[in-house]
Short mmCIF file of C-alpha atoms in Angstrom, two decimals:
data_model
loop_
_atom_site.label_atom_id
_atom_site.label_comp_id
_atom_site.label_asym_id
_atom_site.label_seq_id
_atom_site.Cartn_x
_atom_site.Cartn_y
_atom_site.Cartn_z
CA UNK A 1 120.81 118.94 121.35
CA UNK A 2 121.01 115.65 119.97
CA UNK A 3 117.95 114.13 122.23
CA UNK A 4 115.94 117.62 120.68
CA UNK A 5 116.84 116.07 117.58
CA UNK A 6 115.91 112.81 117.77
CA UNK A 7 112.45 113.55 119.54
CA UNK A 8 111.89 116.51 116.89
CA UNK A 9 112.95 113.33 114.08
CA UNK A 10 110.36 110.75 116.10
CA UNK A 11 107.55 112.97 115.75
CA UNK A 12 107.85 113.78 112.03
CA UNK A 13 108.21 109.63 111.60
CA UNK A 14 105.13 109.25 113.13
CA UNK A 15 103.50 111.75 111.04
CA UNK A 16 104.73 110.47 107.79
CA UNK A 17 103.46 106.46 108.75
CA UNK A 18 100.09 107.28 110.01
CA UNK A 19 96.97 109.03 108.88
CA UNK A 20 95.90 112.00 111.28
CA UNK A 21 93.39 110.06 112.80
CA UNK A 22 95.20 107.03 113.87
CA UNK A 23 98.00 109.44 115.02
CA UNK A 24 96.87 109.59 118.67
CA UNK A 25 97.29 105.13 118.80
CA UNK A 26 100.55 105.17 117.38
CA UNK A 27 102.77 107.28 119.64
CA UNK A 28 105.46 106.12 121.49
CA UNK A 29 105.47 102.57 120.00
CA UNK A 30 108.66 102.30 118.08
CA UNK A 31 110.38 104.76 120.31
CA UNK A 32 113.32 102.61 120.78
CA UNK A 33 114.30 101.56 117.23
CA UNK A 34 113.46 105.09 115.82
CA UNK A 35 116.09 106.36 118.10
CA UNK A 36 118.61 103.96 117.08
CA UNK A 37 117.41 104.74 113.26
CA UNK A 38 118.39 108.42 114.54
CA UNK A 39 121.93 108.03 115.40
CA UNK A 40 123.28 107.49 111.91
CA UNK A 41 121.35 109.76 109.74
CA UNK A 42 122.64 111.53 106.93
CA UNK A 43 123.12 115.29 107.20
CA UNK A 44 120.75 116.22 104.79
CA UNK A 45 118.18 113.97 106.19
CA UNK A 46 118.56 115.94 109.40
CA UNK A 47 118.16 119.47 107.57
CA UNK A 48 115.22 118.54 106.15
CA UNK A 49 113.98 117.80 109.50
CA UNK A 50 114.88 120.82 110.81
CA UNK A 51 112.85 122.71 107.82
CA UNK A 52 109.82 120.40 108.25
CA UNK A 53 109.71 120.80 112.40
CA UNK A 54 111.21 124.12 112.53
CA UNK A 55 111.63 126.11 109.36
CA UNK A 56 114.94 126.19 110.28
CA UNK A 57 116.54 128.62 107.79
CA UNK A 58 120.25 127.43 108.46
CA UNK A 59 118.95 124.29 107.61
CA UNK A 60 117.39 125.46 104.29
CA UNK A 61 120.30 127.26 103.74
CA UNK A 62 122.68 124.42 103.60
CA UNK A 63 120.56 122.54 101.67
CA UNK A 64 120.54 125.11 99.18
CA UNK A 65 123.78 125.71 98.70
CA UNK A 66 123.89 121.68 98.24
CA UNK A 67 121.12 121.91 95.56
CA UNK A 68 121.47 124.67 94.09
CA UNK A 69 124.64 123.90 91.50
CA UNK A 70 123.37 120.46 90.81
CA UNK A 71 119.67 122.22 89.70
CA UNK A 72 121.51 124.37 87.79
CA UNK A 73 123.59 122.89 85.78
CA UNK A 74 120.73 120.34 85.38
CA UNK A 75 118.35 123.14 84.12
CA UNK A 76 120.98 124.38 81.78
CA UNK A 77 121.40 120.93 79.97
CA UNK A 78 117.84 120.48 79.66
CA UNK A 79 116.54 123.84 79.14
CA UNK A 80 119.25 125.38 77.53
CA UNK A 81 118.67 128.96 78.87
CA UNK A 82 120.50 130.75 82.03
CA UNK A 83 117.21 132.61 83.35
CA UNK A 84 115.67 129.09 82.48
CA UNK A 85 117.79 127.32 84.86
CA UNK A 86 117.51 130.29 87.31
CA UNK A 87 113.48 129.30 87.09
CA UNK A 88 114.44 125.57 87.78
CA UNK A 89 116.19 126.68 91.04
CA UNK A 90 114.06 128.89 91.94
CA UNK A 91 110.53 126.43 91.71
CA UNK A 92 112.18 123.28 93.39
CA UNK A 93 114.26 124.51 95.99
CA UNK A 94 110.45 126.28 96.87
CA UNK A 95 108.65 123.19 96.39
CA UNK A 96 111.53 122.00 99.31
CA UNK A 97 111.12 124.70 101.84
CA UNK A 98 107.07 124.93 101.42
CA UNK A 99 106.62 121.24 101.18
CA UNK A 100 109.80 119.78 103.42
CA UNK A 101 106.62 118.18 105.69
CA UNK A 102 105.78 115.89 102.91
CA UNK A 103 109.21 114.29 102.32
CA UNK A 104 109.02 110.26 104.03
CA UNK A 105 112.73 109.14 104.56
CA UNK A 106 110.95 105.49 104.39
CA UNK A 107 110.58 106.09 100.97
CA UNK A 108 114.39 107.19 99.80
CA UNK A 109 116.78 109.83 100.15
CA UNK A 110 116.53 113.71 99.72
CA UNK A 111 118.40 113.44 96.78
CA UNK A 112 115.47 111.34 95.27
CA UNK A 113 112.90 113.58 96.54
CA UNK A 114 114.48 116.78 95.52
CA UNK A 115 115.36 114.71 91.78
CA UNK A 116 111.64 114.17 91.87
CA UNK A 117 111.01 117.66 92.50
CA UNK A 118 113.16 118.93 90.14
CA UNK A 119 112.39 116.89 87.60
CA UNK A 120 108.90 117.11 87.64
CA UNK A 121 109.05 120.67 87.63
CA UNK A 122 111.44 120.48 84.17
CA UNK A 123 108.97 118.72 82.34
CA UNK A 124 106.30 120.79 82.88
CA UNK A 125 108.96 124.24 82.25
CA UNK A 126 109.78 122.51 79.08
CA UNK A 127 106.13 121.68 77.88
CA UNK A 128 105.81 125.85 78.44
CA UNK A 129 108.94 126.26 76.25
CA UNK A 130 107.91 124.31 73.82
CA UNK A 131 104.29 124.45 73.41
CA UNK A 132 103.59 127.45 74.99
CA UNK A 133 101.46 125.34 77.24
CA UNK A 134 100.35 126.50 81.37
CA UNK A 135 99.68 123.29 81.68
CA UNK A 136 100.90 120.61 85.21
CA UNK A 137 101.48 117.17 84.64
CA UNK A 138 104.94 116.19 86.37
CA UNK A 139 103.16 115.94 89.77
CA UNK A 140 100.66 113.48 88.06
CA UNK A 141 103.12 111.41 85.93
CA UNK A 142 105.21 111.42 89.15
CA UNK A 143 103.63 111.20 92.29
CA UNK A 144 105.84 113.44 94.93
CA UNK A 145 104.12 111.46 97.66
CA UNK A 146 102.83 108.12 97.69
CA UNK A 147 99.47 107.66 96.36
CA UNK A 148 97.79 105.52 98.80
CA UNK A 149 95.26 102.98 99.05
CA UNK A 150 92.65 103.06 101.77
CA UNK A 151 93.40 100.27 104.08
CA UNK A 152 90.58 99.96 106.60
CA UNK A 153 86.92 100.13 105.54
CA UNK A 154 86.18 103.23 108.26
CA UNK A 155 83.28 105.16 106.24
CA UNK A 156 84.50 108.38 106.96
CA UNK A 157 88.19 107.75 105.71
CA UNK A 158 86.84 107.02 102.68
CA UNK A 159 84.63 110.01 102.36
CA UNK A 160 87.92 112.09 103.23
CA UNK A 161 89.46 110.47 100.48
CA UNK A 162 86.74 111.09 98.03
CA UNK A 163 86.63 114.85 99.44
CA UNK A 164 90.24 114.95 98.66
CA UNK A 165 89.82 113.81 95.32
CA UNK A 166 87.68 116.88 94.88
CA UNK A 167 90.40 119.43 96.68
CA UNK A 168 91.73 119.63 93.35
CA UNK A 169 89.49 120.80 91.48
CA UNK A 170 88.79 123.21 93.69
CA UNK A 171 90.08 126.81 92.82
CA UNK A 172 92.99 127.00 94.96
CA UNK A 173 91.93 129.88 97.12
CA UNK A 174 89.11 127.74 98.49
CA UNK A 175 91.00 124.68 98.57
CA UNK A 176 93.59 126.37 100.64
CA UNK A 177 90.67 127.72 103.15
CA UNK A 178 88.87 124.18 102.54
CA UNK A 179 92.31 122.25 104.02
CA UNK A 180 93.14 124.66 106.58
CA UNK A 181 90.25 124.34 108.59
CA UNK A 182 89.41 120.69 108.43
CA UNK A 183 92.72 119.37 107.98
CA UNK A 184 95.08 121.61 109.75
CA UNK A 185 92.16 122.35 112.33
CA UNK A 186 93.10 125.79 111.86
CA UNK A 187 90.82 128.91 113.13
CA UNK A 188 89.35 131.42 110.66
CA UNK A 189 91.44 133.63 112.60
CA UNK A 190 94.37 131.77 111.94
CA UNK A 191 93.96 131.47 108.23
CA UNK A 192 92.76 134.98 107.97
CA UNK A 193 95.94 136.20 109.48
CA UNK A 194 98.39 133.40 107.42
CA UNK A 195 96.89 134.06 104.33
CA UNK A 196 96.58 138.22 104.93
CA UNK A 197 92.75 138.15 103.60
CA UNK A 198 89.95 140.11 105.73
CA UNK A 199 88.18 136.77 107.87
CA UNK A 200 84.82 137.25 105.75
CA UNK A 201 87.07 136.61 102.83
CA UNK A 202 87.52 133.25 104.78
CA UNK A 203 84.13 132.39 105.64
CA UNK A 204 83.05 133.14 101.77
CA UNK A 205 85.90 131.10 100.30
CA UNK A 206 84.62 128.21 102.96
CA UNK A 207 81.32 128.37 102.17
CA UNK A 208 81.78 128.50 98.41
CA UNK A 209 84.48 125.43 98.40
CA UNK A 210 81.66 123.13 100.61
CA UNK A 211 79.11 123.65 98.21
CA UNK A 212 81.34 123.19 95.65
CA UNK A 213 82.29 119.83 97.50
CA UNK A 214 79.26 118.74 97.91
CA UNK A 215 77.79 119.18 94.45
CA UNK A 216 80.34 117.04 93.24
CA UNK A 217 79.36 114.26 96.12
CA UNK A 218 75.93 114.26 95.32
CA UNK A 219 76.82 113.65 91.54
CA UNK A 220 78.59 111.00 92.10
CA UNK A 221 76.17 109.26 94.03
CA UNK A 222 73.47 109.37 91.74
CA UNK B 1 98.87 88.58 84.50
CA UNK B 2 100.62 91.22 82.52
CA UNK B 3 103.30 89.77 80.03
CA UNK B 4 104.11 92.65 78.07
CA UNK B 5 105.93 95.50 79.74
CA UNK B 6 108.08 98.62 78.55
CA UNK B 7 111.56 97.89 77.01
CA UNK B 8 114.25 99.01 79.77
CA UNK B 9 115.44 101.74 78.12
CA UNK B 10 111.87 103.34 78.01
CA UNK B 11 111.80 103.04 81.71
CA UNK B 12 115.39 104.19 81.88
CA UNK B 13 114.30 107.45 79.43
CA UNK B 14 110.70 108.08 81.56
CA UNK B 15 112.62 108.09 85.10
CA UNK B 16 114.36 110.69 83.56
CA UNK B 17 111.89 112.39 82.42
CA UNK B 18 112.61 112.61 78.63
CA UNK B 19 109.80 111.12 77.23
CA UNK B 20 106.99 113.24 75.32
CA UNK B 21 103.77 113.62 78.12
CA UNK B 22 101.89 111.04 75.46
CA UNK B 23 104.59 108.63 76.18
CA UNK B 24 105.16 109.72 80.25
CA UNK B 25 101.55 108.96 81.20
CA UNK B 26 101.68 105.29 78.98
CA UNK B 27 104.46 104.55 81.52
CA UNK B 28 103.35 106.11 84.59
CA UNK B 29 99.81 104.49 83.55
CA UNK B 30 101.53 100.71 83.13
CA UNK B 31 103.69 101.39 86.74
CA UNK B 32 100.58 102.09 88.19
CA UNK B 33 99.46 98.68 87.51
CA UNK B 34 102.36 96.74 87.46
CA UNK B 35 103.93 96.10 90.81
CA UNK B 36 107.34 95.01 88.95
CA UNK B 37 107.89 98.27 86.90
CA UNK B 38 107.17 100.41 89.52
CA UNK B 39 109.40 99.04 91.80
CA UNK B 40 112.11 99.04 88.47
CA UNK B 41 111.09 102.72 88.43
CA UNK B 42 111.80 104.06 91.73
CA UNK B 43 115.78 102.20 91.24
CA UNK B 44 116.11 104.25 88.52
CA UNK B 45 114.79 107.46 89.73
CA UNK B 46 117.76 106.50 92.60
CA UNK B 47 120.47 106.31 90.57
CA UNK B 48 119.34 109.11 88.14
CA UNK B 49 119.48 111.28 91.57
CA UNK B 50 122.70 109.69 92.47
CA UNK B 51 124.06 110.49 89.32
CA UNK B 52 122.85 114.12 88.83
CA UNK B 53 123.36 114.88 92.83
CA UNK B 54 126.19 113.09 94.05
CA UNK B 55 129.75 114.92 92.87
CA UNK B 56 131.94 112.15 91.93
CA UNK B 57 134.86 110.95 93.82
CA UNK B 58 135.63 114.64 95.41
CA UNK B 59 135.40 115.95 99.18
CA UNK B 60 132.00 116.06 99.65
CA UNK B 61 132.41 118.27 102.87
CA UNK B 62 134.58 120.46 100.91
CA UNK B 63 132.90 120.87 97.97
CA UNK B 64 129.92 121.70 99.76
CA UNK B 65 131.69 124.37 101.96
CA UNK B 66 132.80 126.17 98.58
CA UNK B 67 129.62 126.41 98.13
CA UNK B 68 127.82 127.70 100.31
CA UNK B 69 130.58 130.44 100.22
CA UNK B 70 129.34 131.15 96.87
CA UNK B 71 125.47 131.66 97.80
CA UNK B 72 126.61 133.93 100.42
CA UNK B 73 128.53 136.06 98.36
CA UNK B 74 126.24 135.83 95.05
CA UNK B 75 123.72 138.53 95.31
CA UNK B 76 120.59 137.46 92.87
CA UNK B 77 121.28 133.39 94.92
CA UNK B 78 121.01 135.72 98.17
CA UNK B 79 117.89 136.91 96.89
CA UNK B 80 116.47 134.09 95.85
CA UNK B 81 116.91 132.40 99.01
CA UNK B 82 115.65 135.20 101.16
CA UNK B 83 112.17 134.96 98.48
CA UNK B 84 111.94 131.65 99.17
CA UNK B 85 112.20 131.79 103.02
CA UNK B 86 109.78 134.44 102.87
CA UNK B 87 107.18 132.08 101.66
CA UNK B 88 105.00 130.06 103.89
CA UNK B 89 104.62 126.36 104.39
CA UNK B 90 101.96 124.87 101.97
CA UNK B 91 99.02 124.53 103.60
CA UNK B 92 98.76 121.19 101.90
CA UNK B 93 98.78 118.68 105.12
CA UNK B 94 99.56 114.58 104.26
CA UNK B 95 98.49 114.08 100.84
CA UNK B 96 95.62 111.50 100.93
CA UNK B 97 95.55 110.17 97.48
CA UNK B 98 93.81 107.45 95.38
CA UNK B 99 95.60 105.65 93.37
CA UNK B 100 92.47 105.51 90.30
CA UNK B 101 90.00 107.86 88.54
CA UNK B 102 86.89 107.09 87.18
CA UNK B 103 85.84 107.21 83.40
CA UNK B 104 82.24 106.42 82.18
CA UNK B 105 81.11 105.26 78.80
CA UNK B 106 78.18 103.86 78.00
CA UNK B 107 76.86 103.08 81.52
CA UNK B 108 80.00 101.68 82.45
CA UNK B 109 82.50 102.80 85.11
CA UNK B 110 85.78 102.35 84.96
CA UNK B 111 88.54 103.06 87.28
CA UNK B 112 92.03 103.43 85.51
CA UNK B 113 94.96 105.14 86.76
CA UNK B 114 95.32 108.68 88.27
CA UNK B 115 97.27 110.02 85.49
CA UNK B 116 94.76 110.58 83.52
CA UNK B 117 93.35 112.79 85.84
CA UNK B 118 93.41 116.04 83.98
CA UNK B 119 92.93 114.76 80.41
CA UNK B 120 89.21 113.14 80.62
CA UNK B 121 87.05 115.70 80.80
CA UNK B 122 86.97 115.40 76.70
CA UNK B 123 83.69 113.99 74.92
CA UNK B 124 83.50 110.70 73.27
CA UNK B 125 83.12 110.44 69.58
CA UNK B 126 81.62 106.69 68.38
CA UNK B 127 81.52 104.55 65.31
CA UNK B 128 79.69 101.24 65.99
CA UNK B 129 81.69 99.47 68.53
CA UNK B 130 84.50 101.55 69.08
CA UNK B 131 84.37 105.21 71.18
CA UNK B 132 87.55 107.40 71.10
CA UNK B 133 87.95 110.40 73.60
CA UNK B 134 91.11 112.31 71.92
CA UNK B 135 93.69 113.48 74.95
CA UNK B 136 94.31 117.56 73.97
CA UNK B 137 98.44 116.66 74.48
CA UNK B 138 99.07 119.12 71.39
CA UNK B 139 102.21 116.81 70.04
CA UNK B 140 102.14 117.68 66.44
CA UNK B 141 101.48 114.02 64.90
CA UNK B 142 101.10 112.60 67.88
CA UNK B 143 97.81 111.39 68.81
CA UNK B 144 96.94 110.20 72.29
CA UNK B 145 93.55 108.58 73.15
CA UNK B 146 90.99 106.27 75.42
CA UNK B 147 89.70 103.70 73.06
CA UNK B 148 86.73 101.86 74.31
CA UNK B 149 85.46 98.64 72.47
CA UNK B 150 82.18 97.10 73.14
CA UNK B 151 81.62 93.30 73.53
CA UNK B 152 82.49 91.47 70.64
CA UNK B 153 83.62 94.45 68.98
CA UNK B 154 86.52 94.68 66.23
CA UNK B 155 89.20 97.35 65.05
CA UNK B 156 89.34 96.65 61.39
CA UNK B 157 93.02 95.49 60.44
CA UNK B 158 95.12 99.07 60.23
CA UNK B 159 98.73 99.39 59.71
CA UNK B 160 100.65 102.82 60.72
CA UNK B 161 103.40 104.62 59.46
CA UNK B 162 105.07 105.08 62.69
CA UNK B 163 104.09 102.92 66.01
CA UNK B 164 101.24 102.10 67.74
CA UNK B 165 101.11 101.83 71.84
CA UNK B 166 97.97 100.17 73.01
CA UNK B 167 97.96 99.82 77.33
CA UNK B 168 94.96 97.71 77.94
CA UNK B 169 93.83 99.90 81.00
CA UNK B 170 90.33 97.32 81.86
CA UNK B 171 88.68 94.29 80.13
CA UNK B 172 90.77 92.16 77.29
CA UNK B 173 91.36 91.74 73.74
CA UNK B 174 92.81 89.17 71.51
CA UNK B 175 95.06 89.75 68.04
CA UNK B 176 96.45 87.19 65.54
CA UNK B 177 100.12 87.59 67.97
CA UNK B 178 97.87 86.67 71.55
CA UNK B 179 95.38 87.45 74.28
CA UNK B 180 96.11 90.71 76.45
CA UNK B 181 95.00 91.67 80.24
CA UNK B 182 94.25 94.55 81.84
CA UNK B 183 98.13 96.76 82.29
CA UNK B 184 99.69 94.81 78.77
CA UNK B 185 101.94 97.71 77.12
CA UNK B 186 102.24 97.03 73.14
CA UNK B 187 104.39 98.83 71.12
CA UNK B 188 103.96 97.63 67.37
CA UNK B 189 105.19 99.16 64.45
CA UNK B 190 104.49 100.37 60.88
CA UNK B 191 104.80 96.90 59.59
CA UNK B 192 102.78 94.83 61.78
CA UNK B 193 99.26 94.45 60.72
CA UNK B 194 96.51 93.61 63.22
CA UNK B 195 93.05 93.86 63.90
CA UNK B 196 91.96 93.35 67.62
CA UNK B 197 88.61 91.54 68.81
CA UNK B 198 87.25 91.74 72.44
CA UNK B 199 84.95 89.00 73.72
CA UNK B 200 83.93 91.07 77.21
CA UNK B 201 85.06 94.62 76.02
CA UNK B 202 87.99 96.81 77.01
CA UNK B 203 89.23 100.07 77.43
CA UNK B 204 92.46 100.80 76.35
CA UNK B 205 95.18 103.91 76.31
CA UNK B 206 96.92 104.30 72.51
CA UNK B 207 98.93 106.68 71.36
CA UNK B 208 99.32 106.77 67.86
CA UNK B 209 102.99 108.00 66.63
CA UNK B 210 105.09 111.26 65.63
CA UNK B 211 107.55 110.62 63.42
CA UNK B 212 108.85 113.82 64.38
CA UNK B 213 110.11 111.53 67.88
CA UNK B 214 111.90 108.85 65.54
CA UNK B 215 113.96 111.37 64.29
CA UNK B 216 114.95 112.65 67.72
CA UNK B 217 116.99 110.03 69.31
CA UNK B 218 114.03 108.47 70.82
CA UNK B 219 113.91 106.31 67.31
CA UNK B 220 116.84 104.14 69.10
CA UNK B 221 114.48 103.42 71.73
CA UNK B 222 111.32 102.65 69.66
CA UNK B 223 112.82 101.14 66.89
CA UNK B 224 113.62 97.79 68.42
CA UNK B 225 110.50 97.32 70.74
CA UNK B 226 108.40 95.71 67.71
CA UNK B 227 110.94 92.70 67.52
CA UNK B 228 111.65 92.92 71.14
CA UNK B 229 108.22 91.97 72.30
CA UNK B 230 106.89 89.46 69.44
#
């Protein structure tokens, strides 16, 4: 069990330091000190591991029941409201289970990331509250992942990154369709059956988002 | 090299998040170009988690156990958890993100700080020199904007009732109080007069004042900032 864990724990590492592409070069490197990284990590380090790798729901489960109070009584102070605080819950601890991939132990604890989470998500509950406003900025204020800077000159990095930029403006049922398949490397199939839409859905949504994508290239290259 | 950064308890309030969105993005704006804040940021955001996360001095084991006890036995929590785990992961894979967005004026790009992403898609309005594009933060008084300046150009001398943030985002600018670089964060207030000139341009973030904020506890945080950086 505890070599499972530390391979299952090696792999994520390795997906949180590289990009996808240089993933393949990296492997098996830092093996050794990883492992010894491994041996003393904190319990809630390891459940979010578990989430990430496995969607282990024991895992989620005691980090829940961690969360949960803290979030709560948090969401209480600020918002003032129980069903407010309920919300508060509610939209982090989902941000954790969809998103426990994303969390980098490199860059602090779970704690931090799940204050991050949380209190991103507050500010934009309380903009609602008070200005009756649908609007998102926490995630923008507060990056939950690091906002990186291109490090090597490779051409098509840097169109990925530009694509990216674009992702977001993207209605989010083409960006979804947009990401699976180039990022994820997903099927149609696959995203057809994950996202319970009919496959031509898939191929319309695709088609839509790349000429979407590439409009916005092609302006910004004039 | 930037001299003028946010008073400490500004960063201590926007790691918190309890600063107005006007106020949030000035920060998160300035972090993103100063190495030092940002790094002053992400301590804070550590101990804010510590302190809103970490039950003091008690059985953590325990504490946790009791817990979990309760989810299990709390119907709507039960729920909750069983909607959540019902959910999918995000399709979302690493986030690949630049750090800048671009903003064009008068055949000029600029690249300034991601968090302005979603607020400049609003037109420019121009009087000689000077080009405002108004930020849509609806914050009663408060008025957030990009304020471009052309070469040479001047903001006639202005005083406010409340404060005045200026974060020179590109370019430079000069005042009677001294010369400011690209990431400078200047808080003045009602009493200071100035009237900035730019010899190569600039392009800067301001937010002009609520006083609605001064009477909500934020005052004590604003109040000293004019004396504290001149």
């Amino acid at each position: 069990m505890e070599n499972f864990q530390s391979h299952l724990a090696q792999n994520r590492y390795d997906r949180q330091l590289s990009p996808p592409i240089e993933m393949a070069m990296e492997n098996d490197n830092h093996n050794l000190s990883a492992d010894k990284h491994i041996t003393d990590i904190d319990p809630l380090v390891s459940a979010i591991i578990k989430v990430a790798n496995q969607r282990d729901k024991a895992a989620f489960g005691y980090l829940f029941s961690h969360f949960m109070p803290k979030i709560r009584a948090f969401g209480l102070q600020r918002l003032n409201q129980q069903g407010l605080a309920m919300d508060l819950v509610q939209e982090t601890m989902t941000t954790v289970w969809t998103k426990s991939h994303l969390y980098n132990a490199d860059k602090g604890s779970v704690a931090t990331w799940v204050f991050t989470i949380m209190r991103n998500q507050c500010f934009d509950m309380l903009r609602r509250v008070q200005h009756n406003r649908e609007d998102a900025f926490g995630d923008d204020i507060w990056p939950l992942y690091d906002v990186a800077v291109s490090q090597d000159n490779n051409q098509d990095h840097k169109l990925t990154a530009k694509l990216l930029v674009h992702l977001d403006a993207l209605p989010l049922a083409q960006r979804q369709v947009v990401q699976g398949i180039y990022m994820q490397e997903l099927t149609q199939q696959e995203l057809a059956d994950a996202l319970k839409v009919p496959i031509g859905t898939i191929k319309s949504r695709l088609r839509l988002g790349l000429e979407k994508l590439k409009s916005f290239l092609e302006t910004q290259h004039d | 090299m930037i001299k003028h950064h946010p008073h400490a308890e500004l960063l201590q309030a926007h790691a918190l998040g309890e600063l107005p969105l006007s106020m949030s993005i000035a920060v998160a704006a300035h972090c993103a170009l100063c190495q030092e804040c940002q790094t002053q940021i992400a301590k804070l955001t550590e101990q804010a988690a510590k302190l809103v996360f970490v039950s003091s001095g008690d059985d953590e084991v325990q504490h946790n156990a009791s817990n979990e006890i309760d989810v299990v036995d709390n119907a709507p929590w039960q729920q909750m958890l069983s909607n959540i785990m019902a959910l999918p992961e995000s399709t979302m894979s690493e986030p690949y993100i630049e750090s800048s967005v671009t903003v064009s004026h008068r055949n000029t790009r600029y690249q300034i700080p991601r968090v302005f992403r979603q607020h400049i898609a609003q037109p420019w309005q121009q009087i000689g020199k000077v080009s405002r594009m108004r930020f849509d933060m609806d914050e009663k008084n408060t008025r957030a904007s990009l304020l471009h300046i052309e070469a040479l150009g001047e903001i006639p001398q202005h005083t406010h009732k409340g404060f005045e943030l200026t974060l020179l985002l590109s370019g430079e600018f000069s005042d009677s109080t001294g010369h400011y670089v690209a990431g400078d964060f200047i808080i003045l207030d009602g009493n200071t007069q100035h009237s900035p000139i730019t010899q190569t341009g600039c392009l800067c973030y301001t937010v002009l004042d609520a006083p609605l904020y001064f009477t909500k506890g934020i005052s004590k945080l604003l109040n000293p900032i004019g004396e504290l950086i001149y």
